[in-house]
Tab-separated table of C-alpha atoms in Angstrom:
chain	number	residue	atom	x	y	z
N	25	MET	CA	-95.446	-9.075	215.634
N	26	GLN	CA	-91.982	-7.271	216.801
N	27	PRO	CA	-90.009	-6.174	213.934
N	28	THR	CA	-86.552	-7.829	213.140
N	29	PRO	CA	-83.367	-6.228	213.188
N	30	ILE	CA	-82.721	-7.023	209.380
N	31	LEU	CA	-85.808	-5.087	208.203
N	32	ILE	CA	-84.918	-2.157	211.084
N	33	PHE	CA	-80.989	-2.024	209.300
N	34	ALA	CA	-82.886	-2.074	205.943
N	35	SER	CA	-84.966	0.619	206.708
N	36	ILE	CA	-82.321	3.140	207.975
N	37	ALA	CA	-80.267	2.035	204.897
N	38	SER	CA	-82.639	2.865	202.777
N	39	PHE	CA	-83.192	6.393	204.520
N	40	SER	CA	-79.357	7.183	203.947
N	41	VAL	CA	-79.309	6.308	200.608
N	42	ALA	CA	-82.181	8.695	199.945
N	43	THR	CA	-80.454	11.195	201.847
N	44	LEU	CA	-77.364	10.978	200.043
N	45	PHE	CA	-78.757	11.127	196.818
N	46	LEU	CA	-80.981	14.189	197.662
N	47	PHE	CA	-77.604	16.063	198.788
N	48	CYS	CA	-75.854	14.808	195.784
N	49	VAL	CA	-78.436	16.569	193.711
N	50	PHE	CA	-78.664	19.893	195.698
N	51	LEU	CA	-74.298	19.915	195.080
N	52	LEU	CA	-75.219	19.656	191.546
N	53	PHE	CA	-77.702	21.925	191.253
N	54	ARG	CA	-75.702	24.703	193.050
N	55	LYS	CA	-72.953	23.862	190.612
N	56	LEU	CA	-74.810	24.244	187.465
N	57	LYS	CA	-76.320	27.752	189.153
N	58	SER	CA	-72.697	28.987	189.693
N	59	LYS	CA	-71.368	28.067	186.314
N	60	HIS	CA	-74.591	29.829	184.996
N	61	ARG	CA	-73.976	32.611	186.638
N	62	THR	CA	-73.435	35.947	184.761
N	63	PRO	CA	-70.537	37.667	184.872
N	64	ARG	CA	-72.424	40.963	186.296
N	65	GLN	CA	-73.833	38.446	189.028
N	66	GLN	CA	-70.491	36.842	190.160
N	67	GLN	CA	-68.856	40.494	190.079
N	68	HIS	CA	-71.703	41.677	192.514
N	69	ARG	CA	-71.877	38.317	194.445
N	70	ASN	CA	-67.783	38.782	195.129
N	71	ARG	CA	-68.156	42.771	195.635
N	72	ASN	CA	-70.834	41.773	198.752
N	73	LEU	CA	-68.618	38.770	200.241
N	74	ASP	CA	-65.604	41.622	200.088
N	75	LEU	CA	-67.469	44.146	201.805
N	76	SER	CA	-69.226	41.592	204.277
N	77	SER	CA	-65.707	40.587	205.415
N	78	ILE	CA	-65.170	44.460	206.606
N	79	SER	CA	-66.213	44.346	210.420
N	80	VAL	CA	-63.819	47.257	211.448
N	81	ASP	CA	-62.799	50.788	210.288
N	82	GLU	CA	-59.650	50.748	208.432
N	83	SER	CA	-58.086	54.231	207.664
N	84	ALA	CA	-54.497	55.441	206.395
N	85	SER	CA	-53.093	58.864	206.478
N	86	PHE	CA	-50.482	59.447	203.932
N	87	ASP	CA	-49.481	62.713	206.053
N	88	PRO	CA	-47.993	62.057	209.061
N	89	SER	CA	-49.425	65.167	211.023
N	90	LEU	CA	-53.031	63.875	210.106
N	91	ARG	CA	-55.115	61.391	212.235
N	92	ILE	CA	-57.894	59.922	210.382
N	93	SER	CA	-60.459	57.798	211.322
N	94	MET	CA	-64.484	57.352	210.402
N	95	ALA	CA	-65.337	59.465	213.940
N	96	GLU	CA	-62.807	62.170	213.231
N	97	LEU	CA	-64.340	62.554	209.538
N	98	ARG	CA	-68.104	62.054	211.006
N	99	ALA	CA	-67.347	65.131	213.414
N	100	ALA	CA	-65.501	67.351	210.867
N	101	THR	CA	-68.521	66.998	208.516
N	102	LYS	CA	-71.232	67.093	211.092
N	103	ASN	CA	-72.113	63.717	210.551
N	104	PHE	CA	-71.965	64.438	206.722
N	105	SER	CA	-74.237	67.507	206.976
N	106	SER	CA	-75.752	69.146	203.408
N	107	ASP	CA	-74.216	72.404	204.639
N	108	LEU	CA	-70.610	71.379	204.138
N	109	ILE	CA	-71.279	69.627	200.668
N	110	VAL	CA	-69.340	71.758	198.177
N	111	GLY	CA	-69.039	69.555	195.250
N	112	ASP	CA	-71.407	66.659	193.812
N	113	GLY	CA	-69.972	64.256	191.005
N	114	SER	CA	-70.605	60.968	189.612
N	115	PHE	CA	-69.131	59.104	192.173
N	116	GLY	CA	-70.147	61.024	195.199
N	117	LEU	CA	-70.547	63.836	197.299
N	118	VAL	CA	-67.698	66.156	198.385
N	119	TYR	CA	-67.711	68.156	201.618
N	120	LYS	CA	-65.603	70.782	203.229
N	121	ALA	CA	-64.339	70.338	206.856
N	122	ARG	CA	-61.876	71.175	209.350
N	123	LEU	CA	-59.953	68.300	211.166
N	124	SER	CA	-59.443	68.280	214.513
N	125	SER	CA	-55.630	69.444	213.742
N	126	GLY	CA	-56.954	72.675	212.457
N	127	ALA	CA	-56.299	71.603	208.912
N	128	THR	CA	-59.149	72.445	206.243
N	129	VAL	CA	-59.467	69.329	203.514
N	130	ALA	CA	-61.487	68.227	201.342
N	131	ILE	CA	-63.905	64.502	201.693
N	132	LYS	CA	-65.199	62.708	199.268
N	133	LYS	CA	-67.692	60.151	200.136
N	134	LEU	CA	-67.983	57.511	197.420
N	135	ASN	CA	-70.827	56.096	195.910
N	136	PRO	CA	-70.710	52.520	197.146
N	137	ASP	CA	-70.184	50.861	194.101
N	138	ALA	CA	-67.455	53.447	193.280
N	139	PHE	CA	-64.799	50.711	193.429
N	140	GLN	CA	-65.644	47.007	192.676
N	141	GLY	CA	-63.795	45.788	196.080
N	142	PHE	CA	-62.286	46.676	198.964
N	143	ARG	CA	-58.559	45.301	197.865
N	144	GLU	CA	-58.988	46.751	194.871
N	145	PHE	CA	-59.807	50.271	196.512
N	146	ARG	CA	-57.015	50.133	199.097
N	147	ALA	CA	-54.423	49.186	196.346
N	148	GLU	CA	-55.509	51.658	194.491
N	149	MET	CA	-55.571	54.677	196.778
N	150	GLU	CA	-51.923	53.614	198.188
N	151	THR	CA	-50.370	54.092	194.847
N	152	LEU	CA	-52.484	57.615	194.370
N	153	GLY	CA	-51.576	58.745	197.761
N	154	LYS	CA	-47.586	58.058	196.670
N	155	LEU	CA	-48.207	61.158	193.711
N	156	ARG	CA	-46.658	64.466	194.720
N	157	HIS	CA	-46.982	66.981	191.842
N	158	ARG	CA	-47.755	70.594	192.049
N	159	ASN	CA	-50.668	69.986	189.286
N	160	ILE	CA	-52.029	66.789	190.680
N	161	VAL	CA	-54.263	67.090	194.302
N	162	LYS	CA	-52.554	65.351	196.815
N	163	MET	CA	-54.420	62.581	198.625
N	164	LEU	CA	-54.134	63.182	201.930
N	165	GLY	CA	-55.695	59.634	203.166
N	166	TYR	CA	-58.880	57.081	203.352
N	167	CYS	CA	-60.819	55.566	205.380
N	168	ILE	CA	-63.405	52.445	204.640
N	169	SER	CA	-65.959	51.109	207.344
N	170	GLY	CA	-68.588	48.525	205.730
N	171	SER	CA	-69.667	49.923	202.365
N	172	ASP	CA	-68.415	53.321	203.334
N	173	ARG	CA	-65.645	54.631	201.327
N	174	LEU	CA	-64.275	58.306	202.155
N	175	LEU	CA	-61.319	60.002	200.154
N	176	ILE	CA	-59.471	62.512	202.037
N	177	TYR	CA	-57.856	65.147	199.303
N	178	GLU	CA	-56.292	68.522	200.098
N	179	PHE	CA	-58.992	71.614	199.913
N	180	ILE	CA	-58.291	73.845	196.625
N	181	GLU	CA	-59.651	77.526	197.611
N	182	ARG	CA	-61.181	78.096	194.087
N	183	GLY	CA	-62.703	75.185	193.413
N	184	SER	CA	-63.601	73.805	189.892
N	185	LEU	CA	-62.537	75.462	186.344
N	186	ASP	CA	-65.981	74.731	185.488
N	187	ASN	CA	-66.795	77.440	188.344
N	188	CYS	CA	-64.659	79.488	187.322
N	189	LEU	CA	-65.753	79.604	183.251
N	190	TYR	CA	-69.353	79.279	183.801
N	191	GLU	CA	-70.629	80.268	187.537
N	192	THR	CA	-68.605	83.500	188.511
N	193	SER	CA	-69.860	86.885	189.591
N	194	THR	CA	-68.920	90.312	189.124
N	195	SER	CA	-71.144	91.697	191.305
N	196	ALA	CA	-69.671	93.516	195.228
N	197	GLU	CA	-70.942	89.853	196.402
N	198	ALA	CA	-68.133	88.103	194.576
N	199	ASP	CA	-65.907	89.920	197.138
N	200	GLU	CA	-67.369	87.538	199.590
N	201	GLU	CA	-66.616	83.734	199.952
N	202	SER	CA	-69.523	81.544	199.264
N	203	ASP	CA	-69.985	77.721	199.048
N	204	GLY	CA	-66.608	77.296	200.979
N	205	TYR	CA	-64.306	78.708	198.013
N	206	LEU	CA	-62.829	81.833	197.273
N	207	PRO	CA	-64.742	83.987	194.779
N	208	SER	CA	-64.096	84.168	190.958
N	209	ARG	CA	-64.324	87.126	188.870
N	210	LEU	CA	-65.195	87.064	185.034
N	211	PRO	CA	-63.656	87.344	183.015
N	212	LEU	CA	-60.530	85.063	183.325
N	213	PRO	CA	-57.619	86.803	181.176
N	214	TRP	CA	-56.132	85.240	178.419
N	215	GLU	CA	-52.858	84.934	180.197
N	216	THR	CA	-54.881	83.346	183.148
N	217	ARG	CA	-56.649	80.646	180.847
N	218	LEU	CA	-52.538	79.833	179.283
N	219	LYS	CA	-51.282	79.472	182.879
N	220	ILE	CA	-54.411	77.033	183.703
N	221	MET	CA	-53.974	74.716	180.597
N	222	ARG	CA	-50.113	75.008	180.831
N	223	GLY	CA	-50.773	73.460	184.461
N	224	VAL	CA	-53.445	70.402	183.171
N	225	ALA	CA	-50.530	69.619	180.560
N	226	ASN	CA	-47.523	69.332	183.161
N	227	GLY	CA	-49.794	67.147	185.315
N	228	LEU	CA	-51.335	64.815	182.855
N	229	SER	CA	-47.683	64.765	181.633
N	230	TYR	CA	-46.136	63.305	184.756
N	231	LEU	CA	-49.299	61.078	185.186
N	232	HIS	CA	-48.090	59.543	181.585
N	233	GLY	CA	-44.509	59.667	182.644
N	234	LEU	CA	-44.549	57.516	185.541
N	235	SER	CA	-42.641	54.299	185.217
N	236	GLN	CA	-45.884	52.964	185.508
N	237	PRO	CA	-47.956	55.294	183.690
N	238	ILE	CA	-51.719	56.494	185.003
N	239	ILE	CA	-54.727	57.451	182.523
N	240	HIS	CA	-56.993	59.477	184.268
N	241	ARG	CA	-59.776	58.931	181.451
N	242	ASP	CA	-62.107	61.986	182.581
N	243	ILE	CA	-60.397	64.600	182.030
N	244	LYS	CA	-62.949	67.993	181.701
N	245	ALA	CA	-63.435	71.048	183.512
N	246	GLY	CA	-65.471	69.694	186.522
N	247	ASN	CA	-62.118	67.585	187.263
N	248	VAL	CA	-59.489	70.373	187.576
N	249	LEU	CA	-59.315	72.767	190.600
N	250	LEU	CA	-57.765	75.856	191.020
N	251	ASP	CA	-56.152	77.418	193.923
N	252	SER	CA	-55.737	81.055	195.469
N	253	GLU	CA	-52.834	81.739	192.157
N	254	PHE	CA	-55.091	79.874	189.536
N	255	GLU	CA	-52.504	76.957	189.721
N	256	ALA	CA	-54.297	74.032	187.741
N	257	HIS	CA	-54.440	70.754	190.055
N	258	ILE	CA	-56.069	67.618	188.262
N	259	ALA	CA	-58.611	65.582	190.630
N	260	ASP	CA	-60.633	63.135	190.711
N	261	PHE	CA	-58.983	59.799	190.070
N	262	GLY	CA	-62.540	57.850	190.021
N	263	LEU	CA	-62.215	56.523	186.799
N	264	ALA	CA	-58.123	56.296	187.008
N	265	ARG	CA	-56.507	53.158	185.622
N	266	MET	CA	-52.644	52.132	185.948
N	267	ILE	CA	-51.326	50.283	183.023
N	268	GLU	CA	-48.476	48.278	182.145
N	269	SER	CA	-45.885	48.388	179.835
N	270	SER	CA	-48.703	48.656	177.039
N	271	ASN	CA	-50.306	51.909	176.310
N	272	SER	CA	-53.998	50.925	176.861
N	273	HIS	CA	-56.207	49.095	179.909
N	274	VAL	CA	-58.866	46.602	179.008
N	275	SER	CA	-62.020	47.750	179.991
N	276	THR	CA	-65.562	46.845	179.384
N	277	GLN	CA	-66.847	49.839	180.740
N	278	PHE	CA	-67.729	53.156	179.502
N	279	ALA	CA	-65.407	55.621	180.901
N	280	GLY	CA	-65.190	59.362	180.393
N	281	THR	CA	-67.748	62.620	180.328
N	282	MET	CA	-69.879	63.278	176.680
N	283	GLY	CA	-68.107	65.763	174.663
N	284	TYR	CA	-64.545	64.903	175.799
N	285	MET	CA	-64.616	61.341	174.639
N	286	PRO	CA	-62.626	60.625	171.471
N	287	PRO	CA	-63.649	59.457	168.486
N	288	GLU	CA	-62.365	55.380	169.265
N	289	TYR	CA	-64.551	55.270	172.001
N	290	ARG	CA	-67.724	56.285	169.887
N	291	ASN	CA	-66.639	53.705	167.352
N	292	GLY	CA	-66.895	50.802	170.311
N	293	LEU	CA	-63.315	50.500	171.265
N	294	THR	CA	-63.568	50.709	174.912
N	295	GLY	CA	-59.755	50.459	175.965
N	296	ALA	CA	-58.411	53.350	178.078
N	297	THR	CA	-55.087	54.835	176.326
N	298	LEU	CA	-52.594	57.353	176.970
N	299	LYS	CA	-54.042	59.461	173.320
N	300	ALA	CA	-57.365	59.278	174.982
N	301	ASP	CA	-56.412	61.681	177.600
N	302	VAL	CA	-54.718	63.854	175.229
N	303	TYR	CA	-57.821	64.374	173.044
N	304	SER	CA	-59.541	64.872	176.086
N	305	PHE	CA	-57.069	67.533	176.707
N	306	GLY	CA	-57.609	69.063	173.737
N	307	ILE	CA	-61.037	69.303	173.790
N	308	LEU	CA	-60.528	71.283	177.391
N	309	MET	CA	-58.538	73.275	175.296
N	310	PHE	CA	-61.053	74.850	173.316
N	311	GLU	CA	-63.333	74.665	175.999
N	312	VAL	CA	-61.368	76.926	178.164
N	313	ALA	CA	-60.274	79.401	175.217
N	314	MET	CA	-63.796	79.468	174.154
N	315	GLY	CA	-66.270	79.873	177.397
N	316	ARG	CA	-68.263	77.115	175.529
N	317	ARG	CA	-69.249	73.566	177.089
N	318	PRO	CA	-67.965	70.990	174.914
N	319	ASN	CA	-71.534	68.648	175.104
N	320	LEU	CA	-73.099	71.763	173.252
N	321	PRO	CA	-74.165	72.021	169.258
N	322	MET	CA	-72.913	75.062	167.983
N	323	VAL	CA	-74.233	76.879	165.004
N	324	LEU	CA	-72.741	77.416	161.825
N	325	ASP	CA	-74.360	78.732	158.800
N	326	ASP	CA	-77.826	77.585	159.781
N	327	LYS	CA	-76.914	74.226	160.852
N	328	GLU	CA	-75.948	72.840	164.304
N	329	VAL	CA	-72.729	71.034	164.314
N	330	GLY	CA	-70.419	69.947	167.322
N	331	LEU	CA	-67.762	71.908	169.302
N	332	ILE	CA	-65.018	70.148	167.578
N	333	GLU	CA	-66.554	70.256	164.108
N	334	TRP	CA	-67.279	74.195	164.439
N	335	ALA	CA	-63.754	74.551	165.614
N	336	ARG	CA	-61.447	72.657	162.795
N	337	ILE	CA	-64.258	74.820	160.570
N	338	LEU	CA	-63.151	78.047	161.616
N	339	VAL	CA	-59.400	76.995	162.001
N	340	ALA	CA	-59.267	76.287	158.192
N	341	GLN	CA	-61.030	79.329	157.487
N	342	ASN	CA	-58.544	81.492	159.472
N	343	ARG	CA	-61.164	82.410	161.882
N	344	HIS	CA	-59.044	81.858	164.989
N	345	MET	CA	-59.848	85.215	167.036
N	346	GLU	CA	-63.668	84.846	166.291
N	347	MET	CA	-62.989	81.629	168.296
N	348	VAL	CA	-61.808	83.253	171.794
N	349	ASP	CA	-64.578	83.986	174.420
N	350	ALA	CA	-65.999	87.197	173.753
N	351	SER	CA	-65.404	88.416	177.452
N	352	ILE	CA	-61.768	88.456	177.114
N	353	SER	CA	-60.647	91.958	175.641
N	354	ARG	CA	-59.228	91.936	172.400
N	355	GLU	CA	-56.297	94.279	173.790
N	356	GLU	CA	-54.726	91.263	175.510
N	357	LEU	CA	-54.713	88.969	172.706
N	358	MET	CA	-52.112	88.534	169.882
N	359	GLU	CA	-52.923	86.874	166.641
N	360	ALA	CA	-49.668	84.780	166.428
N	361	ASN	CA	-50.328	83.331	170.133
N	362	VAL	CA	-53.939	82.802	169.876
N	363	LYS	CA	-53.258	80.796	166.534
N	364	GLU	CA	-50.744	78.614	167.769
N	365	TYR	CA	-52.954	77.754	170.980
N	366	PHE	CA	-55.309	76.379	168.649
N	367	ARG	CA	-52.955	74.397	166.516
N	368	ILE	CA	-52.061	72.424	169.340
N	369	ALA	CA	-55.377	72.066	170.543
N	370	CYS	CA	-55.891	70.637	166.809
N	371	LEU	CA	-53.051	68.190	167.071
N	372	CYS	CA	-54.229	66.740	170.615
N	373	THR	CA	-57.988	66.025	168.864
N	374	SER	CA	-56.991	64.941	165.762
N	375	GLU	CA	-59.263	61.553	164.716
N	376	ARG	CA	-56.518	59.429	164.339
N	377	SER	CA	-55.029	58.609	167.974
N	378	LYS	CA	-51.148	58.007	166.489
N	379	GLU	CA	-51.437	61.692	165.046
N	380	ARG	CA	-52.179	63.415	168.736
N	381	PRO	CA	-48.898	63.903	170.226
N	382	PRO	CA	-47.704	63.059	173.673
N	383	MET	CA	-48.478	65.099	176.502
N	384	SER	CA	-44.744	65.827	177.094
N	385	ASN	CA	-44.890	67.255	173.634
N	386	VAL	CA	-47.356	69.203	174.638
N	387	VAL	CA	-46.156	70.994	177.399
N	388	GLU	CA	-43.519	71.993	175.157
N	389	PHE	CA	-45.572	73.831	172.769
N	390	LEU	CA	-47.468	75.346	175.409
N	391	ASP	CA	-44.590	76.457	176.984
N	392	ARG	CA	-43.153	78.419	173.886
N	393	ILE	CA	-46.170	80.327	173.690
N	394	CYS	CA	-45.919	81.410	177.907
N	395	ASP	CA	-42.632	82.280	177.046
N	396	VAL	CA	-42.740	84.165	174.336
N	397	LYS	CA	-45.792	85.892	174.977
N	398	LEU	CA	-44.382	89.195	175.441
N	399	CYS	CA	-43.222	89.912	171.688
N	400	ASP	CA	-43.680	93.446	170.658
N	401	ASP	CA	-45.426	91.891	167.666
N	402	ASP	CA	-46.831	89.214	165.513
N	403	ASP	CA	-43.934	88.583	163.380
N	404	GLU	CA	-41.208	88.283	166.160
N	405	TYR	CA	-43.500	85.740	168.089
N	406	GLN	CA	-43.348	83.760	165.148
N	407	THR	CA	-40.016	83.713	164.700
N	408	LYS	CA	-39.542	82.495	168.567
N	409	VAL	CA	-42.099	80.264	168.329
N	410	ASN	CA	-40.413	78.277	165.070
N	411	GLU	CA	-36.865	78.419	166.684
């Protein structure tokens, strides 16, 4: 028996309705799944979409004399040879390289998730590329290819302050260049340490004083580079955040390095603030003067205490001179100078953020120390500091 046209039409209509119903169910399921996706999952998904949209290399140079491309950078680093690595941080490897123009640069190859997305990365790099200050490492450009992100900086001859404090040599081998950097010799004189801290303070004051201030968020010895004259250059803006008119930036991620982070971070606050940078700077002041890592415990009266607690106790007991790195000759120290230095460090590391001075004031305090360091005696020094 042949099927009638009515039966055929009814079968087709039933199939269409069933198909449409299943399609609607599928769309509803996808909508519900997207709605219940966690912020972290959504962020990861957006990041992947962002990266997948990059089909060609993109590069930018902030120095007209430099040509920057992925091919150029691969050639300069010998395809990122381990032999050219001069640094290894939480955000990626740093290579020393010579470009075809003859310029020696530092190239940082970032970890894939160091920045959330392509647009955010480009915007922040273009902003940082405009910074020009003698105590800020100059960014020369960047290059992006797929998930690869590379930053190109000026090469600073002596490497990090951390290396100069803890990994220097006094042997004859120090006369030869090693690891791509100029050699340093122990000890760093007290005057040199003052110069370094003065430079870091000037760089931070510049960042904080911009019309749209920049918070570094990770001030530490490893992020301060020293040139051939031991002038300080603040580096590694991987955690840097720009802020608007307020003094904080809302963040859901823990930022900074253990030992340098202010007490408000330990108490659960995660907002980036200018005063958090001031605290980290104060910790760095203690570290540079004492030659001791801030994340290691100190022993006081047979008990282990943190560096900042130890330092405050000795300052209260007027034992400033005992705090200075034992490798520094006491003949070059003036007690009033040392006391003023540690007074500034204590101000910067106040428990309450409101009590910490702005970096512009810190610069003034350190300038006074450096300007009157050649006084004949402590009484004359103290008189000039108080003027």
